[in-house]
């Protein structure tokens, strides 16, 4: 009996000491496509090198599937050690409820404020002057990806802006191509519409509608023009019957579709497919009309844990994610821009360099995730998924519903 | 039962079958706390503006006003009505026909019964995925018929907004009618052989015997079946998610999906609670009068 007790004590002591050296942290995220998985492996590698262990908790099916799982685990009392959310308001209430850890101390020690640019990213993590998350990348939505091969097959030059693209659509259709690829997931249609706003109506209208939630602007003539363009997009995408965004990107990669409006994360897919920017595909920031990009992205949040070792390891993970070398390695694979202004990005490809240039010029807008609640985004999703698949829903009727959603947004 | 004249009758009534009463306490508590308590809680919070986390900030009927002006909710209700009525009719008709045919003392009855009941062993998700493939225009029925030479053949319900709900109905019927058939068959087997003999002696044709004698005798079976089908209709969710995820363009949305999406995706608990309260209300409108007629009106042994 005594020896057994001794053995137990010894074993638990051993386990404790082992844990003190290396904690296993479960990190949940929804990065499952080829490019995304390659990027997240960089984080895991860098974190493992600190002597801890990254336990990958990938949740397939995209953010809309993953977020409910993450939130119910945090509110239900079995939190993971760290989790992804989009930079913005998605975790707002979790912070208010005191379920997430405050990282202000570490942020001050490592001077995140100076390193992270643009400052709006860290602002997105800050509630009442305290920092609650670590932004890891900058993603922008405002890109039009074009397949050079598709236009070659159709015998028309690769467009340089949205209007030329719309004009080229009949030629593409004649060559048996889908002019515009849009997947069936609701957020893709909303995303495409939100990209059309700054490109066609300009930055001010975009901010009026989404930042001030001005219903008059949403019902106004500028947005009417955007709905007109969305009507074009709807006709051009009528034949695209894929579901996931990366399947739609794949239509562009293989030249079956002319183009796709998608955030810069699509770049990771082109990279995995071995395509070269400028040669195999063309990217037009701001749809080639209005070179503006949004500064959304992903951030990691750290739920409060009881385990002291894990708590210590959370800090190690946070610093690892912001480490300049990790930032470069991760973002090159992900197709996004590093959040640090002080890192070497000479390895970036043409598209990413275009994005960095626009960023340096300060032509930026906030991401819709930073301005809208998930509730509003979801209502917009309901509207646009219907609009893009229902030819009988007129742009005028849709705009009326759009204005009503904006009017009720908070 | 022997009576002891001196003892008060009331307590003896109360403590009769004491063991059974004690044994049922856990279930009574569960029903009260979990079902009733949960229901009341949900209804109360449906009048608040709870977002990601529940909070008691009352906003009156705002959530309900928003709900009934949401085009998606109206589509959901319409879909549920179409699916519900058709699924009720077809499940009963097909289920009864299959049972009546199996009841003709055919050979290999056991084999057929197994085949018809087999889909019921599959989950809705598997059923939905299978039918998504079968109805996919590029791989499924349409492609097969076209490759056999009928080039213009078109059968594409899941990608056509107007008929997508029928695509879901097909899968629902395929999954559910087997069970209905089994219930009906059990009912048919419960009919006394002498009834059939009497009907034959009187020279009543078989279809008339079924319609006017057998079916009225099977009333309890039909009621059980009705409840089973109806509960399946209201909770329709996984089939839609697996087959179309509400598409194309939200044309196959159903109320249960609205509840889930607004509670968990949109982080708007209040709106989800309002929708689920409406679902409860619609069930109550159907079930309460029926239960009253069935159990309350006249007390049977």
XYZ file of C-alpha atoms in Angstrom:
711
model
C 0.000 0.000 0.000
C 2.706 2.429 1.010
C 4.820 1.737 -1.986
C 1.819 2.235 -4.157
C 1.149 5.627 -2.588
C 4.745 6.541 -3.029
C 4.585 5.512 -6.623
C 1.491 7.625 -7.168
C 3.077 10.627 -5.529
C 6.214 10.176 -7.584
C 4.265 9.828 -10.787
C 2.207 12.922 -10.171
C 5.302 14.895 -9.183
C 6.911 13.782 -12.411
C 3.892 14.783 -14.376
C 3.871 18.167 -12.681
C 7.505 18.872 -13.348
C 7.114 17.829 -16.937
C 4.174 20.179 -17.304
C 6.177 23.026 -15.877
C 8.622 22.709 -18.711
C 6.233 22.134 -21.539
C 2.554 22.838 -21.570
C 0.258 21.539 -24.210
C -1.932 24.278 -25.577
C -4.948 23.547 -27.669
C -5.426 26.185 -30.323
C -8.657 26.288 -32.288
C -9.015 27.902 -35.710
C -10.832 27.372 -39.004
C -7.833 27.341 -41.310
C -8.288 24.158 -43.271
C -7.725 24.904 -46.966
C -4.339 24.008 -48.458
C -2.757 27.460 -48.160
C -4.200 28.023 -44.702
C -3.022 24.703 -43.327
C 0.496 25.390 -44.583
C 0.441 28.757 -42.824
C -0.836 27.465 -39.510
C 1.911 24.818 -39.527
C 4.395 27.702 -39.298
C 2.810 28.853 -36.051
C 2.876 25.325 -34.681
C 6.531 24.902 -35.594
C 7.563 28.167 -33.982
C 5.579 27.449 -30.828
C 6.939 23.909 -30.483
C 10.436 25.397 -30.698
C 9.769 27.258 -27.424
C 9.546 23.881 -25.689
C 5.772 23.829 -25.489
C 3.418 21.821 -27.596
C 0.842 23.123 -30.092
C -2.233 20.911 -30.110
C -4.045 21.677 -33.321
C -7.787 22.153 -33.001
C -8.781 22.894 -36.577
C -12.527 23.078 -37.121
C -13.560 22.449 -40.711
C -16.381 24.261 -42.453
C -15.303 27.885 -42.208
C -15.761 30.550 -39.574
C -19.525 30.328 -39.485
C -19.318 26.679 -38.464
C -16.350 27.094 -36.179
C -17.352 30.173 -34.191
C -20.427 28.634 -32.525
C -18.263 25.707 -31.403
C -15.590 28.001 -30.019
C -18.042 30.270 -28.248
C -19.988 27.451 -26.667
C -16.756 25.902 -25.410
C -15.688 29.185 -23.813
C -19.076 29.982 -22.300
C -19.656 26.340 -21.383
C -16.601 26.160 -19.164
C -14.228 23.959 -21.156
C -12.143 26.579 -22.924
C -9.280 25.913 -25.288
C -5.982 27.690 -24.578
C -6.221 30.028 -27.536
C -8.644 30.606 -30.350
C -8.943 32.472 -33.591
C -11.580 35.092 -34.295
C -11.751 37.702 -37.002
C -10.339 41.008 -35.865
C -13.367 43.009 -34.845
C -16.505 42.631 -32.829
C -16.979 38.866 -32.847
C -15.621 38.348 -29.328
C -16.869 41.653 -27.923
C -19.323 40.126 -25.493
C -16.929 37.410 -24.369
C -14.517 40.152 -23.307
C -17.291 42.052 -21.528
C -18.280 38.887 -19.681
C -14.709 38.554 -18.403
C -14.048 35.201 -20.042
C -10.925 36.241 -21.917
C -7.502 37.062 -20.633
C -6.109 40.547 -20.422
C -2.717 40.864 -22.156
C -2.005 44.508 -21.425
C 1.145 43.758 -19.419
C 2.770 41.707 -22.156
C 1.680 44.227 -24.772
C 3.410 47.006 -22.892
C 6.521 44.942 -22.241
C 6.923 44.040 -25.895
C 5.667 47.416 -27.072
C 2.998 46.109 -29.425
C 1.660 49.594 -29.890
C 4.759 50.678 -31.763
C 5.193 47.462 -33.711
C 1.693 46.825 -34.968
C 0.446 48.872 -37.867
C -2.081 50.113 -38.769
C -3.055 51.045 -35.208
C -6.689 50.153 -35.905
C -5.708 46.481 -35.555
C -4.675 46.825 -31.942
C -7.649 49.093 -31.337
C -9.841 46.197 -32.409
C -8.302 44.172 -29.571
C -8.591 46.928 -27.003
C -11.571 47.295 -24.694
C -11.464 50.036 -22.033
C -7.747 50.508 -22.567
C -6.905 46.857 -22.044
C -5.556 44.552 -24.728
C -7.407 41.266 -25.117
C -6.077 39.741 -28.308
C -3.145 39.344 -30.625
C -3.707 40.360 -34.231
C -1.693 38.042 -36.461
C -2.330 39.195 -40.002
C -3.944 41.795 -42.205
C -6.449 40.549 -44.682
C -8.209 42.703 -47.151
C -11.322 41.818 -49.075
C -10.981 44.218 -51.992
C -9.361 42.010 -54.616
C -10.428 40.788 -58.005
C -8.549 37.670 -59.040
C -8.440 37.009 -62.778
C -7.338 33.941 -64.683
C -5.047 34.965 -67.527
C -5.702 31.636 -69.230
C -9.472 32.117 -69.300
C -9.144 35.475 -71.039
C -6.589 34.087 -73.461
C -9.016 31.285 -74.364
C -11.798 33.812 -74.846
C -9.561 35.961 -77.037
C -9.893 39.152 -75.028
C -7.195 41.042 -73.111
C -7.087 40.661 -69.353
C -9.196 43.508 -67.887
C -7.630 46.190 -65.756
C -10.765 47.230 -63.908
C -14.309 46.168 -63.029
C -15.999 47.831 -66.040
C -13.700 46.120 -68.514
C -14.350 42.864 -66.733
C -18.123 43.282 -67.064
C -17.661 44.159 -70.741
C -15.580 41.014 -71.284
C -18.227 38.751 -69.760
C -20.074 37.894 -73.031
C -16.799 36.824 -74.680
C -16.007 34.606 -71.706
C -19.451 33.050 -71.814
C -19.086 32.353 -75.508
C -15.865 30.488 -74.755
C -17.767 28.342 -72.256
C -16.382 30.010 -69.145
C -18.167 31.226 -66.041
C -17.340 34.945 -66.008
C -17.460 35.346 -62.226
C -17.069 32.549 -59.702
C -18.962 32.942 -56.423
C -19.428 30.032 -54.031
C -22.750 29.244 -52.389
C -21.656 30.173 -48.852
C -23.627 33.232 -47.796
C -20.669 35.306 -46.584
C -19.128 35.204 -50.052
C -22.012 37.072 -51.631
C -22.106 39.667 -48.853
C -18.343 40.014 -49.139
C -18.543 40.631 -52.875
C -21.176 43.303 -52.358
C -19.170 44.984 -49.623
C -16.214 45.109 -52.011
C -18.322 46.752 -54.686
C -19.328 49.602 -52.326
C -15.932 51.314 -51.912
C -14.983 50.529 -55.515
C -18.098 52.079 -57.031
C -19.488 54.495 -54.461
C -16.238 55.410 -52.709
C -14.800 55.358 -49.229
C -17.091 58.007 -47.742
C -20.278 56.191 -48.654
C -18.840 52.964 -47.307
C -18.091 54.594 -43.953
C -21.437 56.351 -43.837
C -23.309 53.117 -44.352
C -21.287 50.776 -42.175
C -19.698 53.040 -39.573
C -22.504 55.533 -38.974
C -25.200 53.081 -40.045
C -26.834 55.868 -42.004
C -30.010 54.423 -43.515
C -30.480 57.378 -45.831
C -27.134 56.790 -47.464
C -27.991 53.095 -47.741
C -31.167 53.979 -49.594
C -29.458 56.664 -51.674
C -28.428 56.869 -55.341
C -24.790 55.893 -54.713
C -25.774 52.553 -53.229
C -28.309 52.162 -56.041
C -25.323 52.193 -58.421
C -23.689 49.504 -56.314
C -26.823 47.369 -56.561
C -26.716 47.860 -60.319
C -23.165 46.499 -60.340
C -24.233 43.653 -58.050
C -26.930 42.883 -60.596
C -24.181 42.534 -63.231
C -22.214 40.333 -60.868
C -25.304 38.209 -60.298
C -25.749 37.626 -64.029
C -22.061 36.844 -64.482
C -22.043 34.325 -61.639
C -25.325 32.604 -62.511
C -23.604 29.431 -63.687
C -21.184 29.059 -60.815
C -22.518 26.215 -58.694
C -19.712 25.496 -56.250
C -20.071 25.828 -52.505
C -16.784 26.686 -50.777
C -14.688 29.746 -51.533
C -11.602 27.720 -52.355
C -13.582 25.661 -54.871
C -14.521 28.936 -56.537
C -10.878 29.998 -56.472
C -10.030 26.686 -58.021
C -12.321 27.502 -60.964
C -10.167 30.581 -61.555
C -6.916 28.662 -61.083
C -7.949 26.071 -63.674
C -9.216 28.733 -66.059
C -12.845 27.572 -65.976
C -13.898 30.915 -64.568
C -12.773 34.396 -65.550
C -12.472 35.881 -62.109
C -13.447 35.942 -58.487
C -13.990 38.702 -55.957
C -12.325 37.343 -52.853
C -10.064 38.474 -50.077
C -6.310 38.128 -50.317
C -6.453 34.735 -48.602
C -7.237 33.402 -52.085
C -3.602 34.088 -52.862
C -2.536 31.161 -50.715
C -4.494 28.858 -53.040
C -2.763 30.234 -56.149
C 0.536 29.711 -54.393
C -0.211 26.106 -53.433
C -1.221 25.484 -57.067
C 2.208 26.779 -58.141
C 0.856 29.784 -60.048
C 2.811 33.005 -60.491
C 1.233 36.443 -60.038
C 1.236 38.499 -63.230
C 1.966 35.438 -65.334
C -0.805 32.932 -64.560
C -3.168 35.208 -62.727
C -3.788 38.916 -62.254
C -4.882 40.681 -59.121
C -6.715 43.993 -59.058
C -6.907 45.635 -55.617
C -10.059 47.692 -55.172
C -11.356 46.032 -58.348
C -8.898 48.228 -60.266
C -11.204 51.214 -59.729
C -10.527 52.601 -56.307
C -7.327 51.283 -54.789
C -8.450 50.926 -51.219
C -7.979 47.934 -48.989
C -9.594 47.017 -45.725
C -7.531 46.064 -42.739
C -9.391 43.156 -41.270
C -7.757 39.893 -40.459
C -7.482 37.338 -37.746
C -6.692 37.701 -34.093
C -6.053 35.197 -31.370
C -7.890 35.388 -28.074
C -6.849 33.581 -24.912
C -9.548 32.344 -22.539
C -8.792 32.507 -18.812
C -7.431 29.171 -17.577
C -6.855 27.787 -14.082
C -3.693 25.894 -14.903
C -0.652 28.067 -14.063
C 1.645 26.354 -16.556
C -0.798 26.787 -19.371
C -1.301 30.403 -18.432
C 2.436 30.945 -18.702
C 2.511 29.139 -22.013
C -0.272 31.376 -23.338
C 2.097 34.295 -22.995
C 4.802 32.404 -24.831
C 2.326 31.690 -27.617
C 1.302 35.330 -27.865
C 4.896 36.497 -28.193
C 5.666 33.749 -30.673
C 2.817 34.824 -32.919
C 4.079 38.387 -33.026
C 7.724 37.419 -33.385
C 9.072 39.049 -36.600
C 10.384 35.785 -38.072
C 7.136 33.919 -37.392
C 5.127 36.795 -38.799
C 6.969 36.642 -42.111
C 6.882 32.854 -42.387
C 3.196 32.664 -41.500
C 1.977 35.496 -43.677
C 3.890 34.481 -46.785
C 2.112 31.127 -46.715
C -1.226 32.639 -45.787
C -1.172 35.299 -48.493
C -1.767 38.036 -45.955
C 0.275 41.010 -44.832
C 2.252 40.904 -41.563
C 0.920 43.073 -38.764
C 4.385 44.400 -37.957
C 5.753 47.303 -39.915
C 9.332 46.406 -39.033
C 9.769 43.068 -40.814
C 11.457 42.173 -44.044
C 8.922 41.343 -46.736
C 11.211 41.262 -49.762
C 10.083 37.678 -50.365
C 6.529 38.892 -51.012
C 5.082 38.392 -54.482
C 3.685 41.057 -56.785
C 0.154 41.049 -55.386
C 1.272 41.268 -51.812
C 3.636 44.109 -52.709
C 0.721 45.987 -54.280
C -1.166 45.537 -51.026
C 1.801 46.752 -48.954
C 2.100 49.830 -51.148
C -1.540 50.755 -50.704
C -1.162 50.147 -46.986
C 1.888 52.414 -46.845
C -0.045 55.153 -48.651
C -2.719 54.886 -45.995
C -5.544 54.120 -48.415
C -7.301 51.913 -45.926
C -10.817 51.308 -44.679
C -11.908 49.316 -41.653
C -13.174 45.809 -42.186
C -16.920 45.197 -41.982
C -16.250 42.795 -39.094
C -14.902 45.735 -37.119
C -17.955 47.872 -37.852
C -20.889 45.465 -37.838
C -22.063 42.986 -35.256
C -22.430 39.388 -36.324
C -26.168 39.916 -36.160
C -26.058 42.588 -38.841
C -23.631 40.576 -40.937
C -25.942 37.611 -40.760
C -28.951 39.620 -41.878
C -26.894 40.926 -44.787
C -25.917 37.347 -45.594
C -29.581 36.340 -45.724
C -30.317 39.195 -48.093
C -27.400 38.748 -50.461
C -27.498 34.992 -50.725
C -31.110 35.412 -51.812
C -30.312 38.310 -54.136
C -27.529 36.484 -55.953
C -29.596 33.351 -56.536
C -32.996 34.912 -57.236
C -33.141 36.747 -60.571
C -36.686 37.915 -59.819
C -35.532 39.949 -56.800
C -34.947 43.385 -58.336
C -32.042 45.617 -57.270
C -34.559 48.261 -56.128
C -36.431 45.841 -53.883
C -33.172 44.474 -52.499
C -31.929 47.973 -51.744
C -35.055 48.701 -49.727
C -34.390 45.647 -47.584
C -30.725 46.584 -47.358
C -31.557 50.050 -46.031
C -33.866 48.536 -43.423
C -31.095 46.259 -42.148
C -28.658 49.186 -41.929
C -31.276 51.264 -40.097
C -31.671 48.605 -37.408
C -27.928 47.928 -37.007
C -26.145 48.832 -33.812
C -59.384 -4.148 -1.528
C -60.016 -4.589 2.165
C -60.863 -1.459 4.069
C -59.993 -0.681 7.650
C -62.889 1.383 8.746
C -61.057 3.544 11.234
C -58.290 4.800 8.952
C -58.783 7.973 7.000
C -59.249 7.208 3.314
C -57.389 10.181 1.873
C -53.806 9.415 2.944
C -54.177 5.778 2.002
C -55.122 6.972 -1.479
C -52.107 9.237 -1.537
C -49.660 6.562 -0.417
C -51.031 3.874 -2.625
C -48.376 2.538 -4.975
C -45.803 4.481 -2.999
C -42.859 2.748 -4.632
C -44.052 3.621 -8.109
C -44.560 7.209 -7.092
C -41.087 7.494 -5.596
C -39.609 5.905 -8.669
C -41.215 8.468 -10.915
C -39.927 11.457 -8.953
C -36.721 11.825 -11.007
C -38.694 11.903 -14.235
C -41.205 14.358 -12.815
C -38.372 16.617 -11.696
C -36.679 16.342 -15.076
C -39.882 17.198 -16.847
C -40.550 20.159 -14.593
C -37.036 21.548 -14.420
C -35.607 20.747 -17.812
C -38.606 20.821 -20.119
C -40.968 23.226 -18.420
C -38.232 25.314 -16.825
C -36.310 25.524 -20.085
C -39.437 26.496 -21.952
C -40.350 29.254 -19.530
C -36.767 30.513 -19.507
C -36.683 30.636 -23.302
C -39.988 32.477 -23.512
C -38.916 35.030 -20.906
C -35.624 35.722 -22.646
C -37.337 36.029 -26.016
C -38.599 39.400 -24.789
C -35.058 40.645 -24.101
C -32.355 41.900 -26.410
C -29.894 39.156 -25.447
C -27.073 38.933 -27.936
C -24.218 36.462 -27.443
C -24.998 35.944 -23.773
C -28.420 36.023 -22.139
C -29.214 39.209 -20.271
C -32.430 40.534 -18.811
C -32.976 43.770 -20.685
C -36.558 43.711 -21.831
C -37.481 45.166 -25.172
C -41.107 44.099 -25.409
C -42.200 42.563 -28.673
C -39.276 43.891 -30.715
C -37.846 40.458 -31.430
C -41.202 39.202 -32.647
C -41.765 42.213 -34.862
C -38.388 41.733 -36.431
C -39.018 38.018 -36.804
C -42.267 38.422 -38.679
C -40.835 41.037 -40.981
C -37.792 38.919 -41.880
C -38.247 37.488 -45.399
C -36.162 34.491 -44.423
C -38.502 33.559 -41.582
C -41.533 33.839 -43.865
C -39.857 31.585 -46.429
C -39.069 29.141 -43.629
C -42.682 28.987 -42.495
C -43.917 28.562 -46.047
C -41.439 25.744 -46.647
C -42.437 24.024 -43.443
C -46.101 24.180 -44.430
C -45.466 22.730 -47.891
C -43.161 20.069 -46.541
C -45.458 19.322 -43.616
C -48.698 18.869 -45.529
C -47.134 16.856 -48.339
C -45.021 14.742 -46.034
C -48.059 13.947 -43.896
C -50.181 12.905 -46.879
C -47.512 10.972 -48.738
C -46.104 9.245 -45.663
C -49.535 7.972 -44.691
C -50.615 6.988 -48.204
C -47.369 5.336 -49.238
C -46.871 3.765 -45.829
C -50.361 2.296 -45.813
C -50.173 1.079 -49.411
C -46.868 -0.661 -48.791
C -48.254 -2.244 -45.636
C -51.439 -3.371 -47.386
C -49.424 -4.885 -50.218
C -47.085 -6.661 -47.807
C -50.120 -7.971 -45.962
C -51.248 -10.055 -48.964
C -49.284 -13.064 -47.658
C -46.632 -12.629 -50.311
C -43.407 -14.558 -50.530
C -40.206 -13.103 -49.027
C -42.191 -10.695 -46.939
C -39.382 -10.450 -44.407
C -36.912 -9.426 -47.101
C -39.155 -6.664 -48.424
C -39.911 -5.437 -44.957
C -36.223 -5.157 -44.215
C -35.568 -3.319 -47.464
C -38.334 -0.801 -46.839
C -37.346 -0.218 -43.248
C -33.632 0.027 -43.910
C -33.473 3.750 -44.776
C -34.845 4.470 -41.316
C -31.642 3.104 -39.820
C -29.685 5.902 -41.491
C -29.307 9.280 -39.880
C -30.802 12.328 -41.569
C -27.341 13.622 -42.351
C -26.375 10.480 -44.244
C -29.755 10.429 -45.976
C -29.350 14.059 -46.936
C -25.849 13.620 -48.316
C -26.836 10.520 -50.269
C -29.756 12.317 -51.889
C -27.619 15.345 -52.525
C -25.440 13.136 -54.692
C -28.358 11.343 -56.322
C -30.012 14.640 -57.222
C -26.783 16.355 -58.264
C -27.167 17.214 -61.961
C -23.552 16.368 -62.804
C -23.337 12.969 -61.124
C -26.810 11.773 -60.302
C -30.103 10.852 -61.939
C -30.026 13.602 -64.548
C -26.566 12.631 -65.706
C -27.442 8.925 -65.916
C -30.593 9.498 -67.946
C -28.763 11.896 -70.243
C -25.923 9.454 -70.796
C -28.513 6.875 -71.844
C -29.453 9.117 -74.732
C -32.206 11.405 -73.497
C -30.130 14.564 -73.879
C -32.753 17.122 -72.925
C -33.810 15.364 -69.724
C -33.759 17.736 -66.829
C -34.263 16.803 -63.181
C -32.479 19.227 -60.975
C -34.552 19.983 -57.887
C -31.782 20.954 -55.484
C -30.519 23.800 -57.660
C -33.919 25.197 -58.594
C -35.428 27.631 -56.099
C -39.022 26.839 -56.994
C -38.869 23.113 -56.424
C -35.989 22.661 -53.991
C -38.344 21.828 -51.109
C -39.628 18.841 -53.103
C -36.077 17.589 -53.456
C -35.898 17.589 -49.674
C -39.324 15.990 -49.426
C -38.194 13.059 -51.577
C -35.318 12.337 -49.224
C -37.564 12.756 -46.187
C -40.133 10.306 -47.546
C -37.491 7.782 -48.538
C -36.181 7.855 -45.009
C -39.452 7.913 -43.133
C -42.062 5.819 -44.950
C -40.470 2.516 -43.926
C -41.283 3.137 -40.294
C -44.826 4.209 -41.135
C -45.218 1.023 -43.149
C -44.134 -1.058 -40.156
C -46.573 0.676 -37.828
C -49.385 0.210 -40.344
C -48.457 -3.415 -40.876
C -48.616 -4.017 -37.143
C -52.017 -2.393 -37.148
C -53.229 -4.521 -40.031
C -52.023 -7.651 -38.320
C -54.042 -6.648 -35.295
C -57.287 -6.844 -37.291
C -59.109 -10.051 -36.545
C -59.050 -12.599 -39.371
C -62.809 -13.115 -38.857
C -63.546 -9.574 -40.008
C -61.989 -10.366 -43.377
C -63.918 -13.622 -43.585
C -67.184 -11.845 -42.762
C -66.511 -9.182 -45.379
C -65.770 -11.853 -47.980
C -68.958 -13.695 -47.135
C -70.897 -10.468 -47.594
C -69.195 -9.992 -50.953
C -67.629 -6.651 -50.133
C -64.721 -5.833 -52.506
C -61.308 -5.680 -50.931
C -60.711 -1.949 -51.402
C -64.026 -1.213 -49.727
C -63.149 -3.469 -46.822
C -59.923 -1.565 -46.325
C -61.476 1.854 -46.692
C -64.628 1.432 -44.629
C -63.876 -1.331 -42.165
C -60.172 -1.812 -41.602
C -59.000 1.799 -41.607
C -61.624 2.994 -39.093
C -60.636 0.079 -36.872
C -56.999 1.205 -37.046
C -57.693 4.616 -35.574
C -55.228 4.299 -32.635
C -52.458 3.256 -35.006
C -53.177 6.195 -37.255
C -53.023 8.581 -34.334
C -49.670 7.232 -33.162
C -48.382 7.522 -36.710
C -49.654 11.060 -37.030
C -47.818 12.145 -33.905
C -44.602 10.521 -35.098
C -44.814 12.146 -38.528
C -45.771 15.541 -37.142
C -42.902 15.652 -34.672
C -40.555 14.741 -37.518
C -41.846 17.638 -39.587
C -41.355 20.373 -37.012
C -37.804 19.362 -36.189
C -36.771 19.217 -39.851
C -33.227 20.561 -39.804
C -30.398 18.132 -40.496
C -31.847 16.986 -43.797
C -31.861 20.558 -45.092
C -28.383 21.274 -43.788
C -26.973 18.146 -45.416
C -28.778 18.540 -48.732
C -28.774 22.261 -49.481
C -27.684 24.180 -46.358
C -30.727 26.334 -46.957
C -29.873 27.144 -50.573
C -30.095 27.994 -53.362
C -30.434 31.562 -52.210
C -32.236 30.681 -48.990
C -35.088 28.965 -50.827
C -35.048 25.870 -48.623
C -34.715 27.503 -45.224
C -36.729 25.989 -42.360
C -37.653 27.403 -38.916
C -35.320 25.145 -36.925
C -32.401 26.360 -39.025
C -33.413 29.966 -38.468
C -33.326 29.337 -34.730
C -29.888 27.761 -34.832
C -28.395 30.338 -37.172
C -29.610 33.322 -35.198
C -28.700 31.866 -31.829
C -25.227 30.719 -32.700
C -24.033 32.267 -35.964
C -25.561 35.694 -35.595
C -24.950 35.760 -31.846
C -28.473 37.019 -31.293
C -30.058 34.802 -28.649
C -33.157 36.981 -28.324
C -34.067 36.543 -31.962
C -33.439 32.801 -31.811
C -35.577 32.466 -28.686
C -38.402 34.409 -30.319
C -38.282 32.063 -33.310
C -38.247 28.958 -31.141
C -41.145 30.291 -29.101
C -43.104 30.675 -32.326
C -42.265 27.076 -33.198
C -43.496 25.953 -29.797
C -46.659 27.978 -30.257
C -47.385 26.423 -33.643
C -46.931 22.959 -32.200
C -49.185 23.843 -29.291
C -51.898 25.135 -31.625
C -51.986 21.744 -33.343
C -51.374 19.461 -30.387
C -53.489 21.010 -27.624
C -56.927 20.767 -29.332
C -56.094 17.304 -30.536
C -54.936 16.145 -27.090
C -58.071 17.654 -25.580
C -60.309 15.789 -27.997
C -58.371 12.589 -27.634
C -57.815 12.426 -23.881
C -59.896 15.119 -22.251
C -63.348 15.049 -23.805
C -64.478 11.609 -22.744
C -62.750 9.494 -20.181
C -62.186 5.948 -21.309
C -61.356 3.094 -18.947
